[in-house]
Coordinates of C-alpha atoms in Angstrom, one line a residue:
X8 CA 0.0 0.0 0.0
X9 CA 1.5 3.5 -1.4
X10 CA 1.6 6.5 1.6
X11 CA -1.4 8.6 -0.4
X12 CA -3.3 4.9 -0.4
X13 CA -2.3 4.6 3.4
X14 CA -3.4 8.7 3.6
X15 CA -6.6 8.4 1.6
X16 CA -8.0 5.3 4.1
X17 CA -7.0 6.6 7.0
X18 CA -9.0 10.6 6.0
X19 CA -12.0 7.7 5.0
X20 CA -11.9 6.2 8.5
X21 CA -12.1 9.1 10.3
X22 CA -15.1 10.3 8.0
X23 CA -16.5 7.2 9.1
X24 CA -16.4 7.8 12.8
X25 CA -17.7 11.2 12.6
X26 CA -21.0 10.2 10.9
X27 CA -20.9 7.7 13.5
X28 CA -20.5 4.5 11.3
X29 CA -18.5 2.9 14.0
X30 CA -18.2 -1.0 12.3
X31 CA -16.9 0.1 8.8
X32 CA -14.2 2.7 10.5
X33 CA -13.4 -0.5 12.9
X34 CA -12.8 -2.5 9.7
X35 CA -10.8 0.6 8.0
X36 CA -8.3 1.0 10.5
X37 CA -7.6 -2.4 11.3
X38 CA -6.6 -3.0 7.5
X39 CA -4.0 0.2 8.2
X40 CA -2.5 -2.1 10.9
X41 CA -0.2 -4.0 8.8
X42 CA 1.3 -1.4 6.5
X43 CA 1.8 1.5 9.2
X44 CA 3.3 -1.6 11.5
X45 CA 0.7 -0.6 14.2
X46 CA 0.9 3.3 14.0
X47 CA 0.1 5.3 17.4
X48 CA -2.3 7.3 15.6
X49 CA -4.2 3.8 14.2
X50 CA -4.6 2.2 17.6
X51 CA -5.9 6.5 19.1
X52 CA -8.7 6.3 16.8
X53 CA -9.6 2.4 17.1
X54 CA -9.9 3.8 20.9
X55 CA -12.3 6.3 20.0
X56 CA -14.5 3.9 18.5
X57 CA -14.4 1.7 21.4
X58 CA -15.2 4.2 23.8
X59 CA -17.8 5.5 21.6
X60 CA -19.3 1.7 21.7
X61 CA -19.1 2.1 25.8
X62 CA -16.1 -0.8 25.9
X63 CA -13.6 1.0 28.0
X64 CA -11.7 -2.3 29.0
X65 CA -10.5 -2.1 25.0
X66 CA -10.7 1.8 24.5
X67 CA -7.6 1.2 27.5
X68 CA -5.8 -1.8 25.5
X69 CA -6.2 0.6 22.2
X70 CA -4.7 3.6 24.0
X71 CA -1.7 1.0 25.8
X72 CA -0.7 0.1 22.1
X73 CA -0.7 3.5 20.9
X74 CA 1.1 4.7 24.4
X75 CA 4.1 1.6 22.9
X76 CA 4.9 3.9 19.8
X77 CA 4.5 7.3 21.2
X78 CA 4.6 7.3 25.2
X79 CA 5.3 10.9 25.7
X80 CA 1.6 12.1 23.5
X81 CA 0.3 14.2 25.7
X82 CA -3.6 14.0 23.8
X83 CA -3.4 9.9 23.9
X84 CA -2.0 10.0 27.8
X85 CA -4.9 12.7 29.1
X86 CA -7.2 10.2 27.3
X87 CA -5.9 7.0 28.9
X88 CA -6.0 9.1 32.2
X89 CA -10.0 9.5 31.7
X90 CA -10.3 5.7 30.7
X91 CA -8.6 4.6 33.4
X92 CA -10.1 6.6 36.3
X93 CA -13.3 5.3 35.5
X94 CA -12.3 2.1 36.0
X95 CA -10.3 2.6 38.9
X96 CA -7.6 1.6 37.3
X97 CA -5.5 4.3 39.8
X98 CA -2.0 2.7 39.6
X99 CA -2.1 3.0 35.2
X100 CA -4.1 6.3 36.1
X101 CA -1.1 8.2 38.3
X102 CA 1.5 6.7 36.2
X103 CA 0.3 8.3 33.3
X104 CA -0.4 11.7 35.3
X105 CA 3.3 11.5 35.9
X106 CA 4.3 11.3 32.3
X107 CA 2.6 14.1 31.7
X108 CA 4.5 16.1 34.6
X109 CA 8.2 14.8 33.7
X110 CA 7.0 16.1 29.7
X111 CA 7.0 19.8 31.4
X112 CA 8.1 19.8 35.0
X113 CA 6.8 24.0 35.1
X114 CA 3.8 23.5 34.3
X115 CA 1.0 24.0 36.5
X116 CA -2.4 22.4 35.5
X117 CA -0.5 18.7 35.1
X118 CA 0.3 18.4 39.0
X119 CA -2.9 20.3 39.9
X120 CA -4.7 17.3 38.5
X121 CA -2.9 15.0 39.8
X122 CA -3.6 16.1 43.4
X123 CA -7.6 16.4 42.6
X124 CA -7.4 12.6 41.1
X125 CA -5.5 11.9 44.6
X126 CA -8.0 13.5 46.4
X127 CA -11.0 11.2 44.6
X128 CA -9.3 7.8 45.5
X129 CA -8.8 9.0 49.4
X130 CA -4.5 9.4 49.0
X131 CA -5.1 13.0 50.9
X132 CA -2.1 13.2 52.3
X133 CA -0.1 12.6 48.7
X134 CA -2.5 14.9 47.2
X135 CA -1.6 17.6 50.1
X136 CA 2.4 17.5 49.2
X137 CA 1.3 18.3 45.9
X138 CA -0.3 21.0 46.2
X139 CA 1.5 23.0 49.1
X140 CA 4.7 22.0 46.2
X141 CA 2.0 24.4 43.8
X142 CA 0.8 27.3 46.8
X143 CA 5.1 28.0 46.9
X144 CA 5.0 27.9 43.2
X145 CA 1.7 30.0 42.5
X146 CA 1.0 31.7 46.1
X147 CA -1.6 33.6 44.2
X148 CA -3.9 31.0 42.7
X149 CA -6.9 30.8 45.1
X150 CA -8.0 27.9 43.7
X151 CA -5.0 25.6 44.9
X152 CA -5.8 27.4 48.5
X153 CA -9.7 26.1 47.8
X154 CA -8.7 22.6 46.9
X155 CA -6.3 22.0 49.4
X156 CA -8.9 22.8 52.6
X157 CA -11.3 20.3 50.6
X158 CA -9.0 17.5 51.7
X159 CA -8.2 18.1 55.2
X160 CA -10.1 19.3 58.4
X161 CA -7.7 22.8 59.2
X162 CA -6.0 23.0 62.8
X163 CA -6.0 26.4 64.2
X164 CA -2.6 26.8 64.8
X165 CA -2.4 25.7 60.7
X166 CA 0.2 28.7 59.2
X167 CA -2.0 28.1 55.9
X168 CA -4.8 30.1 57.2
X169 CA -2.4 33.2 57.5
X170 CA -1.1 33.0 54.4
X171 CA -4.6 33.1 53.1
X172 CA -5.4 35.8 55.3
X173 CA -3.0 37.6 53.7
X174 CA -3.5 36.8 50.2
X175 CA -7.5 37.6 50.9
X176 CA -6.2 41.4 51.6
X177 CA -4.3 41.1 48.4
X178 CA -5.8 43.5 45.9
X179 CA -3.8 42.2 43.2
X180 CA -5.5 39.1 43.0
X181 CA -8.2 38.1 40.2
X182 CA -11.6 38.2 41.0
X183 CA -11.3 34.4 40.1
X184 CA -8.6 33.7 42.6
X185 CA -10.4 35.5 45.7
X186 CA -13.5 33.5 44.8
X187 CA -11.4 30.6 45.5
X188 CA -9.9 31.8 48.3
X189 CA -13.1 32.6 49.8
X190 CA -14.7 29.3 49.8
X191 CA -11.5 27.7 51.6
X192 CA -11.4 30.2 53.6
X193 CA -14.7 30.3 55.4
X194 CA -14.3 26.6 55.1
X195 CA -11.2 26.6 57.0
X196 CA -13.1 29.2 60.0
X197 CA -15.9 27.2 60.7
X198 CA -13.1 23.9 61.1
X199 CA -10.7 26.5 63.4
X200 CA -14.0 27.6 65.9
X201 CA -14.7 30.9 64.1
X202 CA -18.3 30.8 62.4
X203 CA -18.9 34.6 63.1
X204 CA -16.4 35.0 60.1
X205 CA -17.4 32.3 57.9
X206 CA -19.5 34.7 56.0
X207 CA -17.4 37.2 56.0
X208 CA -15.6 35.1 53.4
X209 CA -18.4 33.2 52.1
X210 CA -21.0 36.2 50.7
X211 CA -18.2 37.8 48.9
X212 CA -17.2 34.7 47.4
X213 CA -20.7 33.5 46.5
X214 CA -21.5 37.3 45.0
X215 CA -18.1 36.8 42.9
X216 CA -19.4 33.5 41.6
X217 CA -22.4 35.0 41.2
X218 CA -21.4 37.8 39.0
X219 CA -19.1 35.4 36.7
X220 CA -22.1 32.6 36.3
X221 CA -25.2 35.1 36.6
X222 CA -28.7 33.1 37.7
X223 CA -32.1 33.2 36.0
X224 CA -34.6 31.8 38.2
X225 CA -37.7 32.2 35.4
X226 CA -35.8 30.7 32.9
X227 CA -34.3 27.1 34.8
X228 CA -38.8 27.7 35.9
X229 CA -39.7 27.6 32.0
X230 CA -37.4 24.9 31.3
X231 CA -38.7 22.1 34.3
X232 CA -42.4 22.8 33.7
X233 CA -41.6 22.3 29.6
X234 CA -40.2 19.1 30.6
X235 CA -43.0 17.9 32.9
X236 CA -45.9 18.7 30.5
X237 CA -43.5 16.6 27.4
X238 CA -43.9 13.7 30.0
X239 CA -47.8 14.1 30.5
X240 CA -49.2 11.0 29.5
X241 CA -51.8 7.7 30.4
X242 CA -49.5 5.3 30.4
X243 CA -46.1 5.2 32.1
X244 CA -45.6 1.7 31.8
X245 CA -42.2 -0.2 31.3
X246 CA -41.6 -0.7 27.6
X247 CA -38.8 -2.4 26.0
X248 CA -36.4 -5.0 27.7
X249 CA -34.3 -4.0 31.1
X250 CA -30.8 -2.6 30.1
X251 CA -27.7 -4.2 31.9
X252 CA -26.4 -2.9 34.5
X253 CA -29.3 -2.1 36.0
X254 CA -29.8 1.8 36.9
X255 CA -30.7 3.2 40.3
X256 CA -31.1 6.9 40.7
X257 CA -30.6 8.5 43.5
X258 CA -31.9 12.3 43.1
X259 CA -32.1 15.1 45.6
X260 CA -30.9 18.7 46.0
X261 CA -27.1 18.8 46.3
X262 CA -25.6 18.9 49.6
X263 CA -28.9 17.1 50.5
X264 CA -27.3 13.5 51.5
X265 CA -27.1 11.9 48.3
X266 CA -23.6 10.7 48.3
X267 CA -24.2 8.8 51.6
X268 CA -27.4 6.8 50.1
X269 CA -25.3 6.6 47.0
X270 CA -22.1 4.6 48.6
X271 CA -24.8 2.8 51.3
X272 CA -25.7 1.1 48.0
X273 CA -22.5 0.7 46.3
X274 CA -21.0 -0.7 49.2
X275 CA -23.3 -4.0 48.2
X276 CA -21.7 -6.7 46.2
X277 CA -22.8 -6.5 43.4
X278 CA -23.4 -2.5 42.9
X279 CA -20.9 0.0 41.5
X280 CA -21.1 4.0 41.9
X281 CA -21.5 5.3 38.9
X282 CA -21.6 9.3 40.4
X283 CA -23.3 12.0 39.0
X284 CA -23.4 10.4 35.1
X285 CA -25.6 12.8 33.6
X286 CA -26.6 10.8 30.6
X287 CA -30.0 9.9 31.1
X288 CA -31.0 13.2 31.0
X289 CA -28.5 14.8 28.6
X290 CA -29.3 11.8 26.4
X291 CA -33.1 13.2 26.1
X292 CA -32.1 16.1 25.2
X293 CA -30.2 14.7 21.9
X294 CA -32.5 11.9 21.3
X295 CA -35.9 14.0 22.2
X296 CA -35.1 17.7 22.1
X297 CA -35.0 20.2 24.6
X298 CA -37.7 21.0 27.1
X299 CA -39.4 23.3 25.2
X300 CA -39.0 21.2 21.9
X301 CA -39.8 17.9 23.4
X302 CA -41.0 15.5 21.9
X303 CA -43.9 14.2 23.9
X304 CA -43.6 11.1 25.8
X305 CA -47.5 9.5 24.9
X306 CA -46.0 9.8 21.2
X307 CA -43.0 8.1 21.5
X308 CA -42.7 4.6 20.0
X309 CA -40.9 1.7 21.8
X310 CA -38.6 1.7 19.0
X311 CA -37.5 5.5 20.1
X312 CA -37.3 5.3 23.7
X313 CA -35.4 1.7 23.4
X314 CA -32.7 3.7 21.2
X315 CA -32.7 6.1 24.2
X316 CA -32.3 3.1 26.9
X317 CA -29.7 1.7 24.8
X318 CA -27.6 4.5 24.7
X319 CA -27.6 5.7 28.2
X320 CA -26.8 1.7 29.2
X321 CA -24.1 1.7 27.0
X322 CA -22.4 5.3 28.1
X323 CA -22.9 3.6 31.4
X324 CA -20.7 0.5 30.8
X325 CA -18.2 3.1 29.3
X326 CA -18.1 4.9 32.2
X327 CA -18.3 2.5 35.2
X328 CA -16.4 -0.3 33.2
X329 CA -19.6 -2.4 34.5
X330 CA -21.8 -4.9 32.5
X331 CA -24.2 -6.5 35.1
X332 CA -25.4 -5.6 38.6
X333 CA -26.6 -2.2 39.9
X334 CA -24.7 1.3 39.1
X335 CA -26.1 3.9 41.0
X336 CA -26.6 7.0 39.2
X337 CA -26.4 10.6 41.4
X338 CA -27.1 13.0 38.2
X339 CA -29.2 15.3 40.5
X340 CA -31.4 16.7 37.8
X341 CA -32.7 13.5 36.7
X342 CA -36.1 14.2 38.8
X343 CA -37.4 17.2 35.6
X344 CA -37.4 13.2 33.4
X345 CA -38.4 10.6 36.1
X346 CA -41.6 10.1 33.3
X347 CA -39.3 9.1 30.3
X348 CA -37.0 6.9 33.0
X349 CA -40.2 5.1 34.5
X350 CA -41.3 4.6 30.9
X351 CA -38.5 3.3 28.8
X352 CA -36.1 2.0 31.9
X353 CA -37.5 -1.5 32.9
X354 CA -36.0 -2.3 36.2
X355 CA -34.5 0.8 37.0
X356 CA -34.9 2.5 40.5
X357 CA -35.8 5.8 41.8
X358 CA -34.9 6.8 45.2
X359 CA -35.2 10.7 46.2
X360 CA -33.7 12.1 49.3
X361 CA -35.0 14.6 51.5
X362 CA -32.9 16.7 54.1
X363 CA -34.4 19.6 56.6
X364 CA -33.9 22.5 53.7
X365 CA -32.1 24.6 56.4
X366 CA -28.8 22.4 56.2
X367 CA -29.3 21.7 52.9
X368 CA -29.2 25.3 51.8
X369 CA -26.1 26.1 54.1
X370 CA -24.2 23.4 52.8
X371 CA -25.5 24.6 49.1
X372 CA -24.2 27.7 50.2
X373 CA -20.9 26.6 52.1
X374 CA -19.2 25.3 49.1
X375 CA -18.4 25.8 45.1
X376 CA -19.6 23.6 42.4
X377 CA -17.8 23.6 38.7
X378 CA -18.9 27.3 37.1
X379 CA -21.8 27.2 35.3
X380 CA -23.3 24.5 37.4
X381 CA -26.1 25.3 40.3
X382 CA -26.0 28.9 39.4
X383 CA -29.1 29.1 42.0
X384 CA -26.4 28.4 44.3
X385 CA -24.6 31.8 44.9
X386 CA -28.2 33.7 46.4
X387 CA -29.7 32.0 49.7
X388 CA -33.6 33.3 48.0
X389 CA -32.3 31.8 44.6
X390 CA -31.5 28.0 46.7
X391 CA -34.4 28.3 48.6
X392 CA -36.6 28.6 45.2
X393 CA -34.4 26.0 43.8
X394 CA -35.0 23.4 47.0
X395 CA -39.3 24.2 46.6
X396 CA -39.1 23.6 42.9
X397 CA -37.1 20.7 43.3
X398 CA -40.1 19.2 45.8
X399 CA -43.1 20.3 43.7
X400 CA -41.3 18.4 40.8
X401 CA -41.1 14.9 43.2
X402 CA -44.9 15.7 44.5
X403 CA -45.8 15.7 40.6
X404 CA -43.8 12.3 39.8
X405 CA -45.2 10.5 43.2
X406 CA -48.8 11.4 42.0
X407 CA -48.1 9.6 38.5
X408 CA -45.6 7.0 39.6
X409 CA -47.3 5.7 42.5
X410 CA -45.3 3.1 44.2
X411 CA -42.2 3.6 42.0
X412 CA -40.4 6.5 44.1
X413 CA -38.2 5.3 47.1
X414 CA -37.7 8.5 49.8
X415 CA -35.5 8.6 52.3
X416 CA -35.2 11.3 54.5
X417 CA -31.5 11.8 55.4
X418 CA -31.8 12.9 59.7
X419 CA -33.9 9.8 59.7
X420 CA -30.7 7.8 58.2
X421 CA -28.5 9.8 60.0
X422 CA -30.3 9.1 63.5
X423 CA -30.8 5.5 63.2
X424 CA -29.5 4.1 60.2
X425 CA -29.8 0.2 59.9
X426 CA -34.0 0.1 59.4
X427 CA -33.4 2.9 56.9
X428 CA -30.2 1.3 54.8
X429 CA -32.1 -1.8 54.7
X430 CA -35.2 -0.2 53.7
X431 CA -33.0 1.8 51.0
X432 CA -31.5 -1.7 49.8
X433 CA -34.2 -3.2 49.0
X434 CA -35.8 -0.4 47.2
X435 CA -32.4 -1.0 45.1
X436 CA -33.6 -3.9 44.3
X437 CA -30.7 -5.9 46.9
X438 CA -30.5 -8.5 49.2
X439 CA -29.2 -6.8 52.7
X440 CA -25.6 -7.1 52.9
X441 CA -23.4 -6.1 56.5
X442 CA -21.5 -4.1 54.6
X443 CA -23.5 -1.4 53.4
X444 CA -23.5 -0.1 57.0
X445 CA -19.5 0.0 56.3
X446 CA -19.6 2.4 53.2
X447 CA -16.6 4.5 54.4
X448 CA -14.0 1.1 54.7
X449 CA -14.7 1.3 50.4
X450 CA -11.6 2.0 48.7
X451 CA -13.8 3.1 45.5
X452 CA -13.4 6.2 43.7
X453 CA -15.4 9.0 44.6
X454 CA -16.1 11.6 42.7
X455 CA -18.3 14.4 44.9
X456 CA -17.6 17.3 47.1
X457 CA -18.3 15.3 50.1
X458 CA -15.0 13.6 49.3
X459 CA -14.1 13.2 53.3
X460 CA -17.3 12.8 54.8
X461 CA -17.8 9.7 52.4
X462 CA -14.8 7.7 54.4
X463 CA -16.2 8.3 57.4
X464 CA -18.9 5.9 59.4
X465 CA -22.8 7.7 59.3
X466 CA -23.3 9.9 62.5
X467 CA -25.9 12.0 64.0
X468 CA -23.3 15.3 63.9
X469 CA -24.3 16.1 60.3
X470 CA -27.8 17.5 61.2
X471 CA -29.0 20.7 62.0
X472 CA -25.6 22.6 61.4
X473 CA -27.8 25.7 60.3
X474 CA -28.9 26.5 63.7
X475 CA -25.1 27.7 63.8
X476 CA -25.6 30.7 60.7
X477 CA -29.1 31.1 61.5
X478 CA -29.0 35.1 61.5
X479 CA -26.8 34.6 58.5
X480 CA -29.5 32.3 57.0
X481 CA -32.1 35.3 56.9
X482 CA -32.7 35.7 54.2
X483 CA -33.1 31.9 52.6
X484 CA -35.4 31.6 55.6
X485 CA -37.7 34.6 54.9
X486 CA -37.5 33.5 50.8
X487 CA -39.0 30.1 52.3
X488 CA -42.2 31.9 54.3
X489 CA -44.5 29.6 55.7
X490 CA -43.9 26.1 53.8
X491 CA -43.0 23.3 56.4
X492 CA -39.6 22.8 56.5
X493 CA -40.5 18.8 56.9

């Protein structure tokens, strides 16, 4: 085969994986094998399609084989980072966040990474040396400040808290940086005994967030009633056949005790946390249209909303690495399609926690989610609209999916939690297991701002923190008026 023959398949291939014709481009770039002897770039792109399939076991073989003629590509090693963490594959995972340091030791971002990856399989102390190694580096960047206090508890006498004392004085800094610095900062206050200055950090970094992420309330409104009436129908019945591994959703408001129900159930044998996946609903969106362009539910054929099931099962198995059993799924705006899920999902679980709206909006408020994400989250009025939306959407479901909604009410688990982890197993769809009371001895990934609280046992101390801020809570408090806070 001539280089333009070699040049002109390879150019058809890739064609043929962006109009998503996965089996010919398979068959395409395996007949390159042989006359490239095994290019990099050959085995890269037979990854693509395998990840695209939801096979990460061979997306990682593909990627290995393309690592064995160029180790130091820095597009294929970020790749086989992603592919790896999702199967906890952490030993491949670092190794290949190292290669990526040694390929520019003064870089920044590479080792920042690293710590946050350290951080999500429980190495806090490795992940701490990194980033204090970054703080003398870049004493500016907030950020590093921010994810360094989300690893530890902070000691009073820690010289840290100085430092960022000082640097919050700092004018210099970018509004981006004292945002940061803000959120570890009050975090680091209430750990040290000072919660009359938590907020003096927190508003301001909240308002900052605010301003670079701006919140419309009537708009996320429009969009959640668009998607309820799209699922008005008759008949919510189970269509099609149960997708493997099964799914069981775990929704709430953030901050609201999800993770803990989340790892109760992964902790079982034969569950896997899947995190906050985010296809089922994103997956709509594509397959469907968006809320206001919905297709509605009553009119969609078997034949649609199986295409739907199959793709979310299969990003699923791409992304957990799992192809039976229970993955538990945390995407927390899963409840605006429980409708389409209850309809073209056979077997698949819904379980919706509950927490006294006080915490949850503190701890909403107490910490910083990706930009763009939870903009509600920066305005104590905004979360407590958010948190009342978020229950007159479950009210709606449990009138139309009687018997199909499991709820647990997180002080309940919190207070006496064997009845209630039983009771949430078997609304799983699981045989009781001993260790799902032991959920913080798991040495699986987790990937949630609760990333400490999650390796600790369940205890009664979480609840009613908010009595703490309550003159600080004002104004979430009068934004709530006279709904029950039960």
């Amino acid at each position: 085969m001539t280089p333009q023959q070699i040049k002109a398949q390879f150019a058809r291939a890739l064609t043929q994986i962006e109009k998503g014709q996965l089996g010919p481009a398979e068959s395409t770039l395996k007949g390159l094998l042989l006359p490239t002897k095994g290019a990099a770039e050959i085995h890269f792109h037979l990854a693509r399609i395998a990840e695209a399939k939801g096979d990460t076991p061979a997306q990682i073989r593909e990627l290995d084989r393309a690592l064995e003629k160029k180790p130091n590509e820095k597009l294929v090693l970020k790749t086989a980072i992603e592919a790896n963490a999702r199967l906890g594959n952490s030993a491949r995972a670092l190794e290949c966040h190292d290669r990526l340091i040694m390929l520019d030791p003064n870089q920044f971002q590479p080792r920042a990474e690293k710590a946050v990856y350290l951080q999500h399989i429980g190495a806090f102390a490795k992940a701490e040396e990194i980033l204090r190694f970054l703080i003398k580096r870049a004493p500016k960047e907030g950020e590093t400040y921010r994810v360094l206090t989300a690893g530890r508890k902070m000691k009073k006498d820690e010289p840290l808290i100085g430092q960022m004392q000082a640097l919050w004085k700092d004018e210099s800094i970018s509004e981006m940086s004292r945002m940061h610095l803000g959120y570890g900062l009050a975090k680091a206050m209430e750990e040290t005994g000072a919660p009359d200055k938590v907020f003096g950090y927190l508003a301001p970094a909240n308002q900052l967030q605010r301003k670079i992420a701006p919140f419309d309330a009537d708009e996320r409104d429009a969009e959640w009633r668009a998607f309820l009436d799209a699922q008005e129908t008759d008949d919510y019945t189970p269509v099609g056949p149960e997708q493997a591994p099964r799914a069981v959703f775990v929704t709430g408001m953030p901050r609201s005790g999800t993770t803990l129900v989340e790892q109760i159930i992964a902790s079982h044998s034969q569950a896997h946390p899947g995190g906050e996946l985010g296809h089922a609903l994103k997956q709509a969106v594509l397959h469907f249209g968006p809320a206001h362009k919905m297709a509605p539910l009553a009119k969609l054929s078997p034949m649609k909303l199986g295409r739907w099931a199959e793709t979310y099962a299969r990003l699923v198995r791409r992304d957990t690495g799992r192809t039976t059993g229970v993955v538990t799924d945390k995407s927390i705006q899963t409840h605006m399609i429980f409708g389409l899920v209850a309809r073209g999902l056979p077997g698949a679980r819904i379980i919706v926690v509950h927490r006294d709206p006080r915490d949850t909006a503190l701890s909403i408020y107490k910490n910083h989610f990706k930009l763009g994400t939870h903009r509600y989250a920066n305005d104590l009025a905004d979360i407590a609209h958010a948190i009342k939306m978020f229950r007159r959407s479950v009210e709606h479901w449990k009138a139309r999916l009687p018997d199909r909604i499991h709820e647990v009410r997180y002080d309940e688990l919190v207070s006496d939690p064997e009845p209630q982890a039983r009771a949430l197993v078997a609304a799983a769809g699981l045989e009781w297991e001993e260790a799902c009371l032991n959920f913080h001895t798991s040495k699986k990934d987790v990937k949630t701002l609760s990333l400490t609280q999650v390796r600790q046992p369940i205890h009664a101390g979480r609840r009613d923190a908010w009595k703490t801020y309550e003159a600080e809570l004002a104004p979430f408090i009068e934004a709530w008026g006279d709904e029950p806070w039960g």
